[in-house]
PDB file of C-alpha atoms in Angstrom:
ATOM      1  CA  UNK A  18     137.832  78.766 131.074  1.00 75.00           C
ATOM      2  CA  UNK A  19     137.433  81.440 133.900  1.00 83.00           C
ATOM      3  CA  UNK A  20     138.623  80.485 137.316  1.00 89.00           C
ATOM      4  CA  UNK A  21     135.332  81.583 138.816  1.00 93.00           C
ATOM      5  CA  UNK A  22     132.043  81.089 137.010  1.00 94.00           C
ATOM      6  CA  UNK A  23     128.804  82.791 137.945  1.00 94.00           C
ATOM      7  CA  UNK A  24     125.474  83.012 136.144  1.00 88.00           C
ATOM      8  CA  UNK A  25     124.879  86.705 135.392  1.00 86.00           C
ATOM      9  CA  UNK A  26     121.018  86.352 135.657  1.00 87.00           C
ATOM     10  CA  UNK A  27     118.954  88.383 135.978  1.00 92.00           C
ATOM     11  CA  UNK A  28     117.154  86.387 138.577  1.00 95.00           C
ATOM     12  CA  UNK A  29     113.617  87.547 139.439  1.00 97.00           C
ATOM     13  CA  UNK A  30     111.788  86.247 142.400  1.00 97.00           C
ATOM     14  CA  UNK A  31     108.550  87.223 144.381  1.00 97.00           C
ATOM     15  CA  UNK A  32     108.991  88.899 147.795  1.00 98.00           C
ATOM     16  CA  UNK A  33     109.400  86.202 150.513  1.00 97.00           C
ATOM     17  CA  UNK A  34     110.906  83.570 148.284  1.00 97.00           C
ATOM     18  CA  UNK A  35     114.088  81.747 149.075  1.00 98.00           C
ATOM     19  CA  UNK A  36     116.837  82.728 146.763  1.00 97.00           C
ATOM     20  CA  UNK A  37     119.775  80.492 145.781  1.00 97.00           C
ATOM     21  CA  UNK A  38     122.846  82.115 144.140  1.00 97.00           C
ATOM     22  CA  UNK A  39     125.812  79.951 143.042  1.00 97.00           C
ATOM     23  CA  UNK A  40     129.401  79.961 141.882  1.00 97.00           C
ATOM     24  CA  UNK A  41     131.638  77.322 140.592  1.00 97.00           C
ATOM     25  CA  UNK A  42     135.289  77.458 140.487  1.00 96.00           C
ATOM     26  CA  UNK A  43     138.213  75.452 138.975  1.00 95.00           C
ATOM     27  CA  UNK A  44     141.158  76.337 141.289  1.00 92.00           C
ATOM     28  CA  UNK A  45     141.270  73.699 144.099  1.00 92.00           C
ATOM     29  CA  UNK A  46     143.671  75.917 146.094  1.00 90.00           C
ATOM     30  CA  UNK A  47     140.891  78.456 146.893  1.00 91.00           C
ATOM     31  CA  UNK A  48     140.379  78.424 150.706  1.00 89.00           C
ATOM     32  CA  UNK A  49     138.670  81.682 151.300  1.00 89.00           C
ATOM     33  CA  UNK A  50     135.143  82.258 149.976  1.00 91.00           C
ATOM     34  CA  UNK A  51     133.178  85.567 150.152  1.00 91.00           C
ATOM     35  CA  UNK A  52     129.955  86.914 148.976  1.00 94.00           C
ATOM     36  CA  UNK A  53     129.465  90.689 148.193  1.00 93.00           C
ATOM     37  CA  UNK A  54     126.264  92.663 147.521  1.00 95.00           C
ATOM     38  CA  UNK A  55     126.539  95.617 145.170  1.00 93.00           C
ATOM     39  CA  UNK A  56     123.758  98.072 144.635  1.00 92.00           C
ATOM     40  CA  UNK A  57     123.668  99.968 141.418  1.00 87.00           C
ATOM     41  CA  UNK A  58     126.371 102.630 141.084  1.00 79.00           C
ATOM     42  CA  UNK A  59     127.838 101.786 144.515  1.00 85.00           C
ATOM     43  CA  UNK A  60     131.026  99.841 145.777  1.00 87.00           C
ATOM     44  CA  UNK A  61     130.619  96.256 146.822  1.00 89.00           C
ATOM     45  CA  UNK A  62     129.962  95.411 150.492  1.00 86.00           C
ATOM     46  CA  UNK A  63     131.006  92.214 152.106  1.00 85.00           C
ATOM     47  CA  UNK A  64     128.057  90.025 153.083  1.00 91.00           C
ATOM     48  CA  UNK A  65     129.513  86.678 154.140  1.00 89.00           C
ATOM     49  CA  UNK A  66     133.023  85.267 154.565  1.00 87.00           C
ATOM     50  CA  UNK A  67     133.832  81.602 155.016  1.00 88.00           C
ATOM     51  CA  UNK A  68     137.130  79.618 155.321  1.00 84.00           C
ATOM     52  CA  UNK A  69     137.240  76.169 153.658  1.00 83.00           C
ATOM     53  CA  UNK A  70     134.218  74.025 153.582  1.00 82.00           C
ATOM     54  CA  UNK A  71     130.901  74.159 155.543  1.00 84.00           C
ATOM     55  CA  UNK A  72     128.012  76.470 156.245  1.00 91.00           C
ATOM     56  CA  UNK A  73     127.770  79.835 157.794  1.00 92.00           C
ATOM     57  CA  UNK A  74     124.486  81.682 158.776  1.00 95.00           C
ATOM     58  CA  UNK A  75     123.961  85.329 159.406  1.00 93.00           C
ATOM     59  CA  UNK A  76     120.366  86.416 159.809  1.00 96.00           C
ATOM     60  CA  UNK A  77     118.604  85.689 156.617  1.00 97.00           C
ATOM     61  CA  UNK A  78     121.736  84.768 154.757  1.00 97.00           C
ATOM     62  CA  UNK A  79     123.442  81.351 154.654  1.00 97.00           C
ATOM     63  CA  UNK A  80     126.724  80.716 152.852  1.00 96.00           C
ATOM     64  CA  UNK A  81     127.549  77.162 151.812  1.00 96.00           C
ATOM     65  CA  UNK A  82     130.919  75.755 150.388  1.00 96.00           C
ATOM     66  CA  UNK A  83     131.373  72.430 148.909  1.00 94.00           C
ATOM     67  CA  UNK A  84     135.056  72.081 148.078  1.00 93.00           C
ATOM     68  CA  UNK A  85     134.637  68.517 146.708  1.00 93.00           C
ATOM     69  CA  UNK A  86     132.439  69.912 144.040  1.00 94.00           C
ATOM     70  CA  UNK A  87     134.150  73.266 143.711  1.00 95.00           C
ATOM     71  CA  UNK A  88     130.649  74.945 144.324  1.00 95.00           C
ATOM     72  CA  UNK A  89     129.657  77.607 146.722  1.00 97.00           C
ATOM     73  CA  UNK A  90     126.168  79.061 147.331  1.00 97.00           C
ATOM     74  CA  UNK A  91     124.370  81.952 149.051  1.00 97.00           C
ATOM     75  CA  UNK A  92     120.882  81.435 150.174  1.00 97.00           C
ATOM     76  CA  UNK A  93     118.626  84.380 151.058  1.00 98.00           C
ATOM     77  CA  UNK A  94     115.478  83.512 153.040  1.00 98.00           C
ATOM     78  CA  UNK A  95     112.376  85.649 153.174  1.00 98.00           C
ATOM     79  CA  UNK A  96     113.702  87.891 150.348  1.00 98.00           C
ATOM     80  CA  UNK A  97     112.819  91.524 150.421  1.00 97.00           C
ATOM     81  CA  UNK A  98     112.832  94.162 147.685  1.00 97.00           C
ATOM     82  CA  UNK A  99     115.772  95.789 149.480  1.00 96.00           C
ATOM     83  CA  UNK A 100     117.768  92.581 148.556  1.00 97.00           C
ATOM     84  CA  UNK A 101     117.540  93.632 144.841  1.00 97.00           C
ATOM     85  CA  UNK A 102     121.240  94.010 143.903  1.00 96.00           C
ATOM     86  CA  UNK A 103     124.007  92.334 142.064  1.00 95.00           C
ATOM     87  CA  UNK A 104     125.766  89.510 144.171  1.00 97.00           C
ATOM     88  CA  UNK A 105     129.325  88.784 143.491  1.00 95.00           C
ATOM     89  CA  UNK A 106     131.130  85.655 144.792  1.00 96.00           C
ATOM     90  CA  UNK A 107     134.920  86.007 145.497  1.00 91.00           C
ATOM     91  CA  UNK A 108     137.597  83.636 146.501  1.00 89.00           C
ATOM     92  CA  UNK A 109     141.257  83.475 147.233  1.00 86.00           C
ATOM     93  CA  UNK A 110     144.055  81.065 148.016  1.00 83.00           C
ATOM     94  CA  UNK A 111     145.787  80.673 151.312  1.00 72.00           C
ATOM     95  CA  UNK A 112     149.541  81.310 152.018  1.00 62.00           C
ATOM     96  CA  UNK A 113     150.078  85.043 152.042  1.00 56.00           C
ATOM     97  CA  UNK A 114     149.193  88.216 150.130  1.00 57.00           C
ATOM     98  CA  UNK A 115     147.190  86.909 147.315  1.00 67.00           C
ATOM     99  CA  UNK A 116     144.719  88.440 144.957  1.00 73.00           C
ATOM    100  CA  UNK A 117     140.920  87.903 145.336  1.00 82.00           C
ATOM    101  CA  UNK A 118     139.246  86.498 142.251  1.00 87.00           C
ATOM    102  CA  UNK A 119     135.594  87.733 141.668  1.00 90.00           C
ATOM    103  CA  UNK A 120     132.779  86.058 139.789  1.00 93.00           C
ATOM    104  CA  UNK A 121     131.000  88.377 137.258  1.00 91.00           C
ATOM    105  CA  UNK A 122     127.986  88.737 139.605  1.00 93.00           C
ATOM    106  CA  UNK A 123     124.240  87.667 139.468  1.00 96.00           C
ATOM    107  CA  UNK A 124     121.682  90.458 139.311  1.00 95.00           C
ATOM    108  CA  UNK A 125     118.783  89.708 141.584  1.00 97.00           C
ATOM    109  CA  UNK A 126     115.490  91.435 141.516  1.00 97.00           C
ATOM    110  CA  UNK A 127     112.878  90.840 144.281  1.00 97.00           C
ATOM    111  CA  UNK A 128     109.364  91.829 143.188  1.00 97.00           C
ATOM    112  CA  UNK A 129     106.992  93.210 145.806  1.00 96.00           C
TER     113      UNK A 129
ATOM    114  CA  UNK B 833     129.655 104.748 154.474  1.00 81.00           C
ATOM    115  CA  UNK B 834     132.736 102.496 154.384  1.00 86.00           C
ATOM    116  CA  UNK B 835     135.236 105.207 155.462  1.00 93.00           C
ATOM    117  CA  UNK B 836     137.126 104.893 152.186  1.00 96.00           C
ATOM    118  CA  UNK B 837     137.183 107.984 150.109  1.00 97.00           C
ATOM    119  CA  UNK B 838     137.975 108.283 146.479  1.00 97.00           C
ATOM    120  CA  UNK B 839     138.312 111.452 144.317  1.00 97.00           C
ATOM    121  CA  UNK B 840     137.190 112.358 141.814  1.00 97.00           C
ATOM    122  CA  UNK B 841     133.777 110.802 141.618  1.00 96.00           C
ATOM    123  CA  UNK B 842     133.589 111.303 137.781  1.00 96.00           C
ATOM    124  CA  UNK B 843     136.281 111.896 135.228  1.00 97.00           C
ATOM    125  CA  UNK B 844     135.772 112.547 131.418  1.00 97.00           C
ATOM    126  CA  UNK B 845     138.829 112.634 129.276  1.00 97.00           C
ATOM    127  CA  UNK B 846     140.117 111.948 125.800  1.00 97.00           C
ATOM    128  CA  UNK B 847     142.069 108.934 124.336  1.00 97.00           C
ATOM    129  CA  UNK B 848     145.809 109.327 124.788  1.00 97.00           C
ATOM    130  CA  UNK B 849     145.475 111.422 128.021  1.00 98.00           C
ATOM    131  CA  UNK B 850     146.732 110.569 131.486  1.00 98.00           C
ATOM    132  CA  UNK B 851     144.699 110.719 134.727  1.00 98.00           C
ATOM    133  CA  UNK B 852     145.290 110.161 138.392  1.00 98.00           C
ATOM    134  CA  UNK B 853     142.712 108.649 140.781  1.00 98.00           C
ATOM    135  CA  UNK B 854     143.146 109.155 144.494  1.00 98.00           C
ATOM    136  CA  UNK B 855     142.192 106.998 147.400  1.00 98.00           C
ATOM    137  CA  UNK B 856     142.220 107.455 151.157  1.00 98.00           C
ATOM    138  CA  UNK B 857     141.878 104.378 153.233  1.00 97.00           C
ATOM    139  CA  UNK B 858     139.924 103.927 156.433  1.00 96.00           C
ATOM    140  CA  UNK B 859     141.697 105.263 159.523  1.00 95.00           C
ATOM    141  CA  UNK B 860     144.052 102.518 160.712  1.00 93.00           C
ATOM    142  CA  UNK B 861     143.999 100.455 157.468  1.00 95.00           C
ATOM    143  CA  UNK B 862     147.508  99.801 156.103  1.00 95.00           C
ATOM    144  CA  UNK B 863     146.546  97.926 152.938  1.00 94.00           C
ATOM    145  CA  UNK B 864     144.982  99.436 149.919  1.00 96.00           C
ATOM    146  CA  UNK B 865     143.618  97.660 146.852  1.00 94.00           C
ATOM    147  CA  UNK B 866     142.624  98.898 143.362  1.00 96.00           C
ATOM    148  CA  UNK B 867     139.977  97.323 141.316  1.00 94.00           C
ATOM    149  CA  UNK B 868     138.462  97.953 137.863  1.00 95.00           C
ATOM    150  CA  UNK B 869     134.872  97.170 137.111  1.00 93.00           C
ATOM    151  CA  UNK B 870     133.515  97.159 133.498  1.00 89.00           C
ATOM    152  CA  UNK B 871     130.387  95.760 131.932  1.00 80.00           C
ATOM    153  CA  UNK B 872     132.186  93.071 130.000  1.00 74.00           C
ATOM    154  CA  UNK B 873     134.977  92.201 132.383  1.00 75.00           C
ATOM    155  CA  UNK B 874     133.263  92.411 135.742  1.00 83.00           C
ATOM    156  CA  UNK B 875     135.386  93.235 138.859  1.00 87.00           C
ATOM    157  CA  UNK B 876     139.005  92.885 138.177  1.00 89.00           C
ATOM    158  CA  UNK B 877     141.723  93.119 140.892  1.00 88.00           C
ATOM    159  CA  UNK B 878     144.580  95.354 139.730  1.00 93.00           C
ATOM    160  CA  UNK B 879     147.104  95.856 142.573  1.00 93.00           C
ATOM    161  CA  UNK B 880     147.491  95.853 146.335  1.00 93.00           C
ATOM    162  CA  UNK B 881     149.754  97.858 148.579  1.00 94.00           C
ATOM    163  CA  UNK B 882     150.673  97.332 152.165  1.00 94.00           C
ATOM    164  CA  UNK B 883     152.257 100.171 154.137  1.00 95.00           C
ATOM    165  CA  UNK B 884     153.819 101.708 151.088  1.00 96.00           C
ATOM    166  CA  UNK B 885     154.974  98.504 149.484  1.00 95.00           C
ATOM    167  CA  UNK B 886     153.454  96.636 146.513  1.00 94.00           C
ATOM    168  CA  UNK B 887     152.210  93.245 147.753  1.00 91.00           C
ATOM    169  CA  UNK B 888     150.278  91.684 144.991  1.00 88.00           C
ATOM    170  CA  UNK B 889     149.664  92.285 141.429  1.00 88.00           C
ATOM    171  CA  UNK B 890     146.583  91.279 139.288  1.00 86.00           C
ATOM    172  CA  UNK B 891     145.458  92.182 135.938  1.00 79.00           C
ATOM    173  CA  UNK B 892     147.129  95.650 135.758  1.00 91.00           C
ATOM    174  CA  UNK B 893     148.157  96.947 132.290  1.00 94.00           C
ATOM    175  CA  UNK B 894     151.802  98.410 131.904  1.00 96.00           C
ATOM    176  CA  UNK B 895     150.021 101.714 131.153  1.00 97.00           C
ATOM    177  CA  UNK B 896     148.718 101.728 134.587  1.00 97.00           C
ATOM    178  CA  UNK B 897     150.791 102.398 137.696  1.00 97.00           C
ATOM    179  CA  UNK B 898     150.019 102.875 141.387  1.00 97.00           C
ATOM    180  CA  UNK B 899     151.731 103.921 144.640  1.00 97.00           C
ATOM    181  CA  UNK B 900     150.918 104.303 148.270  1.00 98.00           C
ATOM    182  CA  UNK B 901     152.370 107.201 150.088  1.00 97.00           C
ATOM    183  CA  UNK B 902     153.756 107.546 153.705  1.00 96.00           C
ATOM    184  CA  UNK B 903     150.354 109.005 154.856  1.00 96.00           C
ATOM    185  CA  UNK B 904     148.888 105.774 153.392  1.00 97.00           C
ATOM    186  CA  UNK B 905     146.799 107.341 150.717  1.00 97.00           C
ATOM    187  CA  UNK B 906     147.209 105.802 147.234  1.00 98.00           C
ATOM    188  CA  UNK B 907     147.123 106.950 143.635  1.00 98.00           C
ATOM    189  CA  UNK B 908     146.301 105.010 140.502  1.00 98.00           C
ATOM    190  CA  UNK B 909     147.797 106.586 137.418  1.00 98.00           C
ATOM    191  CA  UNK B 910     146.371 105.659 134.041  1.00 98.00           C
ATOM    192  CA  UNK B 911     148.178 106.807 130.904  1.00 97.00           C
ATOM    193  CA  UNK B 912     147.881 106.526 127.177  1.00 97.00           C
ATOM    194  CA  UNK B 913     144.121 106.119 127.851  1.00 98.00           C
ATOM    195  CA  UNK B 914     142.066 103.993 125.488  1.00 97.00           C
ATOM    196  CA  UNK B 915     138.249 103.815 125.007  1.00 96.00           C
ATOM    197  CA  UNK B 916     138.341 100.487 126.639  1.00 94.00           C
ATOM    198  CA  UNK B 917     139.727 101.939 129.893  1.00 96.00           C
ATOM    199  CA  UNK B 918     136.282 103.448 130.440  1.00 96.00           C
ATOM    200  CA  UNK B 919     135.133 101.781 133.699  1.00 96.00           C
ATOM    201  CA  UNK B 920     134.413 102.169 137.390  1.00 95.00           C
ATOM    202  CA  UNK B 921     137.622 102.230 139.414  1.00 97.00           C
ATOM    203  CA  UNK B 922     137.394 101.114 143.065  1.00 96.00           C
ATOM    204  CA  UNK B 923     139.732 101.438 145.928  1.00 97.00           C
ATOM    205  CA  UNK B 924     139.385  99.319 148.905  1.00 94.00           C
ATOM    206  CA  UNK B 925     141.223  99.009 152.224  1.00 95.00           C
ATOM    207  CA  UNK B 926     141.894  96.652 155.099  1.00 92.00           C
ATOM    208  CA  UNK B 927     143.813  96.643 158.301  1.00 89.00           C
ATOM    209  CA  UNK B 928     146.664  94.186 157.623  1.00 81.00           C
ATOM    210  CA  UNK B 929     146.086  93.024 153.985  1.00 80.00           C
ATOM    211  CA  UNK B 930     146.112  89.421 155.187  1.00 77.00           C
ATOM    212  CA  UNK B 931     144.264  86.781 153.272  1.00 67.00           C
ATOM    213  CA  UNK B 932     140.650  86.482 153.998  1.00 65.00           C
ATOM    214  CA  UNK B 933     140.442  89.874 155.651  1.00 75.00           C
ATOM    215  CA  UNK B 934     137.435  92.054 154.973  1.00 78.00           C
ATOM    216  CA  UNK B 935     138.129  94.643 152.352  1.00 85.00           C
ATOM    217  CA  UNK B 936     136.072  97.983 152.685  1.00 89.00           C
ATOM    218  CA  UNK B 937     135.396  99.619 149.326  1.00 91.00           C
ATOM    219  CA  UNK B 938     135.226 103.157 148.536  1.00 94.00           C
ATOM    220  CA  UNK B 939     132.393 104.722 146.215  1.00 93.00           C
ATOM    221  CA  UNK B 940     134.472 104.472 143.071  1.00 95.00           C
ATOM    222  CA  UNK B 941     135.690 106.857 140.280  1.00 97.00           C
ATOM    223  CA  UNK B 942     133.751 106.593 137.094  1.00 96.00           C
ATOM    224  CA  UNK B 943     136.056 107.176 134.158  1.00 97.00           C
ATOM    225  CA  UNK B 944     134.849 107.829 130.776  1.00 97.00           C
ATOM    226  CA  UNK B 945     137.335 107.951 127.903  1.00 97.00           C
ATOM    227  CA  UNK B 946     136.038 109.710 124.727  1.00 96.00           C
TER     228      UNK B 946
END
């Protein structure tokens, strides 16, 4: 079993829809949770970063962490065609220089 | 533009060969990370350096090695190349390399092994 599981999609939604992207994980020591967006043939860019449990909002994006369920989500409100990309979740443990473990990514397509 | 530069952008080589990928971090960043991204494996962390020293090791093969130089640029050496090494190799950098810190990714080097 992979440490981080993410549905690869693709996920197709109409413009303006609310998008929900999710990851589950098995390592209860994960404390830092991140979401990256990656456009085709480009490097990933950090969208959201949260520590431990709770919600964090930034514009149209909301990141949610439920450590009791080992489940994290990224919500995108009022989705736009420019949101079409692959979204990768990532997480790491606390306590020093540790590697970040990535999900395999969910491909999102927002249809105009 | 993240400020991280990688060369070359594309590399085509044959099995058994050796190649070197180069990365220059953002100005002021002391930590460099290397990642491999392939269709079947997704994004895999390979190795992290901080101010010239190796800090964390991930899924890096013994045929691969890396180093960070005094001017903070880094090189990833891939030897005895196999078809399965074909992938996109990303370099990222951050200021301190501390846990949870934002990493800034370069545009990647696309390696094709024939």
